[in-house]
Structure formats: structure tokens, C-alpha cells
């Protein structure tokens, strides 16, 4: 239909999501070949009013190529691939799916905390390799009463805090500003690290948080401390983490995200004190479909279309 709003699909999305978008909008597919994009923007840029995006970089030049753009709907929680400040200066609305995937990512975060403190992954290897027959497995640590610091108490951080609190952990947090919660706020990341036995990263990757976890933070966390990263790889300096392992300056790491994904340094892959998962925070069939639904719903609501019947 010629009267449909034109949008740009700049992401690989679930088939269900793509079908719903196609039924409601005039959908343009972003060319995968970067050399073809100038021609594409010249031909279709003036009519595109919305974008469905996941990892594609939406920088100033990209936005300038879409003069009628009104909304960027991200399938992801993170917006580090979008020039948010410039888009907002143009009056462009930005949505993401952090409210959708928060519970699932928090579930993984809890699993990683337990894997580190109770040695679940190491225990599996201990049994699998037959070492149990030659001796006892080391005692773990109890989450009950443990001091857990959360870096970024947004949707994900708050969901994780609730889960840990139910297990008896003591919770504190840091972020841009205090929130109306019962947890203790630390304005300084170093103060939170000194207090914490486990430090969990759930913050977005921004210019302010890139490389936030460096040597000073690790020193404050101390050799008995654990670090869990379910945020973005760029929040923690991997070189510092590797150095900390080599010098026994940290008790263990659990990482779902990495600086050069999918490349993971051998020093992290080979260390039994490290638990690794391949960026699967939101990686369930149900959650990924709900994330797609949220993209369709955000675009539909913005352009005044009725809700999708599901």
C-alpha cells in the first residue's frame, strides 16, 4: 500500500517480527554492502521515517541521510551503536528493549554469581575429569550475607538486585544518581568496589563507562573479590582483568561480554577461575520474540497504528 509509512529494517530480526513489520509498514532493507548505501540513501532516504535497528551503527552521517526520520527502535538494550545525542538534537525518538530483556539477563547474572561463588563450572570439570576420586572439591562461598555491588541500577540491575536480595545478599550500587530504593548508594565506583565481595556490571556502555573497570577498581575489590560482567565488554579493561588473574589479585571472573566479540583472549579461556558465556544474556527464544514484539509495538504506537493482536 502506497500510504504506508516507510521504515528501514537495519537489523536481522526474528521472522515473526519481520512479518509483522511488513504487514504494517513499507519496509526497506538496508543493503549489507556498504558501497551500495549511498545509492540507497539517495533513492529512499527522503521517505524513511523510522528505523528498526540492532547492531548497525547509526551515526550522524547515517541520520543526516534520512531527513524525515522520527524514531529509532532498537531491538537491543544497548545504544552504544547509536549517536543518541545527535538523534535527540534532531528531535528523533529512541526506544530500546531493556525493559523486556531485563529479567532474562538478570537470571543469567544470578547464575554467573552462583557459578563463581559455588564453583559450579569448576565442579563440573572436577567430576568430569575424574579428580573427585583423588580428593575433595574446595569449599565455595555463600551468597547469603555476601556484599554484592551493582554498577548501574537500571532495569537489569534492579532485577538482579531483587534476586540476590531474596537469597540473602547485601546490596549496594553506584550510578549517575541515587534512586528511591533501600539499597546503599555509593557515588564513587572505588568506594563500591572496596565495600563489595562481588561486583556486577549491568550499566550501559557510554563514554563515561568505557574502561570504567581498570586497575584501581580491581585493587579496591581485592584478591578475594569476584567480578561479573553482563553489561558490555568495553566497560571492563580486559588487559587489566588478565593481569589481575596472573597476579592473583582477583578471586574469579564471570563474563558474558567481551571487548572483541567473538574473540576471547586465551588467558581468559584457559583460566579455571573464569566462567565464560557467549553473550547470551537475553538469549532465549521467548525473550528474543518479545524483544521483536517491542520493536513492532514502538513503531506502531509512534505512527498511530493499532496494537498488534497476538
Coordinates of C-alpha atoms in Angstrom, one line a residue:
X1 CA 0.0 0.0 0.0
X2 CA 1.4 3.4 -1.1
X3 CA 0.1 5.2 2.0
X4 CA 2.1 3.0 4.4
X5 CA 4.8 4.7 6.4
X6 CA 8.3 3.8 5.1
X7 CA 10.7 2.3 7.6
X8 CA 14.2 1.0 7.4
X9 CA 15.0 -2.5 8.6
X10 CA 18.7 -2.3 9.6
X11 CA 18.8 -5.5 11.6
X12 CA 18.4 -9.2 11.4
X13 CA 15.2 -9.8 13.2
X14 CA 13.0 -12.9 14.0
X15 CA 10.8 -14.0 11.1
X16 CA 7.7 -13.2 13.2
X17 CA 8.9 -9.6 13.8
X18 CA 9.8 -9.1 10.1
X19 CA 6.4 -10.4 9.1
X20 CA 4.6 -8.0 11.5
X21 CA 6.6 -5.1 10.2
X22 CA 6.0 -6.0 6.6
X23 CA 2.2 -6.2 7.3
X24 CA 2.1 -2.7 8.7
X25 CA 4.8 -0.7 7.0
X26 CA 6.6 -0.2 3.7
X27 CA 9.8 -1.9 4.8
X28 CA 13.2 -1.1 3.1
X29 CA 16.1 -3.5 3.8
X30 CA 19.4 -1.8 4.5
X31 CA 22.0 -3.0 1.9
X32 CA 24.6 -5.2 3.5
X33 CA 27.2 -3.9 1.1
X34 CA 28.4 -0.5 2.5
X35 CA 29.3 0.6 -1.0
X36 CA 25.7 0.4 -2.1
X37 CA 24.4 2.5 0.7
X38 CA 25.0 5.9 -0.8
X39 CA 22.8 5.0 -3.8
X40 CA 20.2 3.5 -1.4
X41 CA 20.1 6.7 0.7
X42 CA 19.8 8.8 -2.4
X43 CA 16.9 6.8 -3.7
X44 CA 14.9 6.0 -0.5
X45 CA 16.3 8.2 2.3
X46 CA 13.9 11.1 1.9
X47 CA 10.8 8.8 2.5
X48 CA 12.1 6.8 5.6
X49 CA 10.5 7.8 8.9
X50 CA 11.5 5.0 11.2
X51 CA 14.4 2.5 11.8
X52 CA 14.4 -0.9 13.3
X53 CA 18.0 -1.5 14.4
X54 CA 20.1 -3.9 16.4
X55 CA 23.9 -3.6 15.8
X56 CA 24.2 -1.3 12.8
X57 CA 26.0 2.0 13.5
X58 CA 23.6 4.9 13.3
X59 CA 26.0 7.8 13.3
X60 CA 25.5 11.4 12.4
X61 CA 26.0 10.8 8.6
X62 CA 23.5 7.9 8.7
X63 CA 20.9 10.1 10.4
X64 CA 21.5 13.0 8.0
X65 CA 20.8 10.7 5.1
X66 CA 17.2 10.3 6.5
X67 CA 15.8 13.8 6.7
X68 CA 12.3 12.7 7.7
X69 CA 13.4 10.2 10.4
X70 CA 11.3 10.3 13.5
X71 CA 12.1 7.2 15.5
X72 CA 14.9 4.7 16.1
X73 CA 13.6 1.5 17.6
X74 CA 16.4 -0.7 18.9
X75 CA 16.0 -4.4 19.2
X76 CA 18.8 -4.4 21.8
X77 CA 19.1 -2.8 25.3
X78 CA 22.4 -1.1 24.5
X79 CA 22.5 2.0 22.4
X80 CA 26.3 2.4 22.0
X81 CA 25.9 2.0 18.2
X82 CA 23.6 5.0 18.0
X83 CA 24.6 8.6 18.2
X84 CA 22.0 9.3 20.8
X85 CA 22.9 12.9 21.5
X86 CA 22.7 13.9 17.8
X87 CA 19.5 12.0 17.2
X88 CA 17.9 13.7 20.2
X89 CA 19.1 17.1 19.0
X90 CA 17.1 16.3 15.8
X91 CA 14.0 15.5 17.9
X92 CA 14.2 11.8 17.0
X93 CA 12.7 9.4 19.5
X94 CA 14.8 6.4 20.6
X95 CA 13.4 3.3 22.1
X96 CA 15.2 0.1 23.3
X97 CA 14.2 -3.3 24.8
X98 CA 15.9 -3.1 28.2
X99 CA 12.6 -3.4 29.9
X100 CA 11.9 -6.6 28.0
X101 CA 15.2 -8.4 28.4
X102 CA 15.9 -7.3 32.0
X103 CA 14.5 -10.4 33.7
X104 CA 16.3 -12.8 31.4
X105 CA 19.7 -11.0 31.7
X106 CA 19.2 -10.9 35.5
X107 CA 18.6 -14.6 35.5
X108 CA 21.9 -15.2 33.8
X109 CA 23.6 -12.7 36.1
X110 CA 22.4 -14.7 39.1
X111 CA 23.6 -17.9 37.5
X112 CA 27.0 -16.4 37.0
X113 CA 27.3 -15.2 40.5
X114 CA 26.4 -18.6 41.8
X115 CA 28.8 -20.3 39.3
X116 CA 31.6 -18.2 40.7
X117 CA 30.9 -18.4 44.4
X118 CA 29.9 -22.1 44.5
X119 CA 32.3 -23.3 41.8
X120 CA 29.6 -24.9 39.6
X121 CA 31.5 -24.9 36.4
X122 CA 34.8 -25.8 38.1
X123 CA 32.9 -28.6 40.0
X124 CA 31.6 -30.0 36.7
X125 CA 35.1 -30.2 35.4
X126 CA 36.3 -31.7 38.7
X127 CA 33.9 -34.6 38.4
X128 CA 34.2 -34.9 34.6
X129 CA 37.9 -35.3 34.7
X130 CA 37.9 -37.9 37.5
X131 CA 39.6 -35.7 40.0
X132 CA 36.9 -36.3 42.6
X133 CA 38.2 -39.8 43.0
X134 CA 41.5 -38.3 44.2
X135 CA 40.4 -35.7 46.6
X136 CA 37.7 -33.3 47.8
X137 CA 36.4 -30.2 45.9
X138 CA 37.3 -26.9 47.7
X139 CA 34.5 -25.2 49.7
X140 CA 32.7 -22.4 48.0
X141 CA 31.3 -19.1 49.3
X142 CA 27.7 -18.4 50.4
X143 CA 25.7 -15.7 48.7
X144 CA 23.8 -15.3 52.0
X145 CA 25.3 -12.3 53.7
X146 CA 27.6 -11.6 50.9
X147 CA 28.2 -7.9 49.9
X148 CA 27.2 -7.5 46.2
X149 CA 27.8 -4.2 44.5
X150 CA 25.9 -3.5 41.3
X151 CA 27.2 -1.0 38.8
X152 CA 24.1 0.6 37.2
X153 CA 20.8 0.0 38.9
X154 CA 18.6 0.2 35.8
X155 CA 16.1 -2.4 34.6
X156 CA 18.7 -5.2 34.6
X157 CA 20.5 -4.1 37.8
X158 CA 17.3 -3.7 39.7
X159 CA 16.0 -7.2 38.6
X160 CA 19.3 -8.8 39.6
X161 CA 19.3 -7.0 43.0
X162 CA 15.9 -8.4 43.8
X163 CA 17.0 -11.9 43.0
X164 CA 20.2 -11.6 45.1
X165 CA 18.3 -10.0 48.0
X166 CA 15.9 -13.0 48.1
X167 CA 19.0 -15.2 48.6
X168 CA 20.1 -13.1 51.5
X169 CA 22.8 -11.0 49.8
X170 CA 23.5 -7.4 51.0
X171 CA 23.1 -5.0 48.1
X172 CA 24.7 -1.7 47.3
X173 CA 25.0 0.2 44.0
X174 CA 26.5 3.0 42.0
X175 CA 25.3 5.0 39.1
X176 CA 24.8 8.6 37.8
X177 CA 22.5 9.4 40.7
X178 CA 20.8 7.8 43.8
X179 CA 17.4 6.1 43.3
X180 CA 14.4 5.7 45.6
X181 CA 15.5 2.2 46.8
X182 CA 16.5 0.7 50.1
X183 CA 20.0 -0.3 48.8
X184 CA 23.0 1.8 49.8
X185 CA 24.2 4.2 47.1
X186 CA 27.9 4.8 46.5
X187 CA 28.6 7.9 44.4
X188 CA 32.2 6.6 43.7
X189 CA 32.9 3.3 41.9
X190 CA 36.1 2.8 44.0
X191 CA 34.0 3.1 47.2
X192 CA 31.6 0.5 46.0
X193 CA 34.5 -1.8 44.9
X194 CA 36.1 -1.5 48.4
X195 CA 32.8 -2.5 50.0
X196 CA 31.9 -5.3 47.6
X197 CA 32.8 -9.0 47.7
X198 CA 31.2 -9.4 44.3
X199 CA 31.0 -6.6 41.8
X200 CA 28.4 -7.0 39.0
X201 CA 28.4 -4.7 35.9
X202 CA 24.9 -4.0 34.5
X203 CA 25.4 -0.5 33.2
X204 CA 25.2 0.7 29.5
X205 CA 28.4 1.3 27.5
X206 CA 28.8 5.1 27.3
X207 CA 31.7 7.4 27.0
X208 CA 31.6 7.7 30.8
X209 CA 31.6 3.9 31.5
X210 CA 34.0 2.8 28.8
X211 CA 37.0 1.3 30.6
X212 CA 35.4 2.1 33.9
X213 CA 36.8 -1.1 35.5
X214 CA 40.5 -0.6 35.5
X215 CA 43.4 -1.3 37.9
X216 CA 42.1 1.0 40.7
X217 CA 38.8 -0.7 40.8
X218 CA 40.4 -4.2 40.8
X219 CA 42.7 -3.2 43.6
X220 CA 39.8 -1.9 45.6
X221 CA 37.9 -5.1 45.0
X222 CA 40.9 -7.1 46.3
X223 CA 42.2 -10.6 45.8
X224 CA 39.1 -12.2 47.5
X225 CA 36.7 -10.4 45.2
X226 CA 34.8 -11.5 42.2
X227 CA 33.8 -9.6 39.1
X228 CA 30.7 -10.4 36.9
X229 CA 30.1 -8.6 33.6
X230 CA 26.7 -8.8 32.0
X231 CA 26.9 -5.3 30.6
X232 CA 29.2 -4.7 27.6
X233 CA 32.8 -5.8 27.1
X234 CA 34.1 -2.3 26.8
X235 CA 33.1 -1.4 30.4
X236 CA 36.0 -3.5 31.7
X237 CA 39.6 -3.3 30.5
X238 CA 40.4 -6.9 29.6
X239 CA 44.1 -6.4 29.8
X240 CA 43.6 -5.4 33.5
X241 CA 41.5 -8.4 34.1
X242 CA 44.1 -10.7 32.7
X243 CA 46.8 -9.0 34.7
X244 CA 44.7 -9.4 37.9
X245 CA 44.4 -13.2 37.2
X246 CA 48.1 -13.5 36.6
X247 CA 49.0 -11.8 39.8
X248 CA 46.2 -13.5 41.9
X249 CA 44.7 -10.0 42.5
X250 CA 41.2 -11.3 42.0
X251 CA 39.4 -14.5 43.1
X252 CA 37.5 -15.0 39.8
X253 CA 35.6 -13.6 36.8
X254 CA 32.3 -14.4 35.1
X255 CA 32.0 -12.8 31.7
X256 CA 29.1 -12.8 29.2
X257 CA 30.5 -10.0 27.1
X258 CA 33.9 -9.2 25.7
X259 CA 35.8 -6.3 24.0
X260 CA 36.4 -8.1 20.7
X261 CA 33.5 -10.5 20.4
X262 CA 33.6 -13.2 19.4
X263 CA 37.3 -13.3 20.0
X264 CA 38.1 -14.1 23.7
X265 CA 41.8 -13.9 24.8
X266 CA 43.4 -17.3 25.5
X267 CA 44.3 -16.1 29.0
X268 CA 40.6 -15.8 29.9
X269 CA 39.6 -19.1 28.1
X270 CA 42.3 -21.1 29.8
X271 CA 41.9 -19.9 33.4
X272 CA 39.8 -22.2 35.7
X273 CA 38.8 -19.2 37.8
X274 CA 36.9 -17.7 34.9
X275 CA 33.4 -18.6 33.8
X276 CA 32.6 -17.6 30.2
X277 CA 29.3 -17.4 28.3
X278 CA 28.9 -16.3 24.6
X279 CA 26.9 -13.1 25.2
X280 CA 23.6 -14.9 25.9
X281 CA 22.1 -12.6 28.4
X282 CA 18.8 -12.2 26.5
X283 CA 19.3 -15.5 24.6
X284 CA 16.1 -17.4 25.0
X285 CA 13.5 -18.0 22.3
X286 CA 10.8 -16.4 24.3
X287 CA 12.7 -13.2 25.2
X288 CA 14.0 -12.6 21.7
X289 CA 10.5 -12.8 20.3
X290 CA 9.3 -10.4 23.0
X291 CA 12.1 -8.0 22.0
X292 CA 10.9 -8.2 18.4
X293 CA 7.4 -7.5 19.6
X294 CA 8.6 -4.4 21.4
X295 CA 10.2 -3.1 18.3
X296 CA 6.9 -3.5 16.3
X297 CA 4.9 -2.0 19.2
X298 CA 7.2 1.0 19.5
X299 CA 7.0 1.8 15.8
X300 CA 3.3 1.1 15.6
X301 CA 2.5 3.4 18.6
X302 CA 4.6 6.2 17.3
X303 CA 2.8 6.2 14.0
X304 CA -0.6 5.8 15.5
X305 CA -1.3 2.3 14.4
X306 CA -3.5 0.0 16.5
X307 CA -1.7 -2.6 18.7
X308 CA -0.9 -5.9 17.1
X309 CA -3.2 -8.7 18.1
X310 CA -1.0 -11.6 19.4

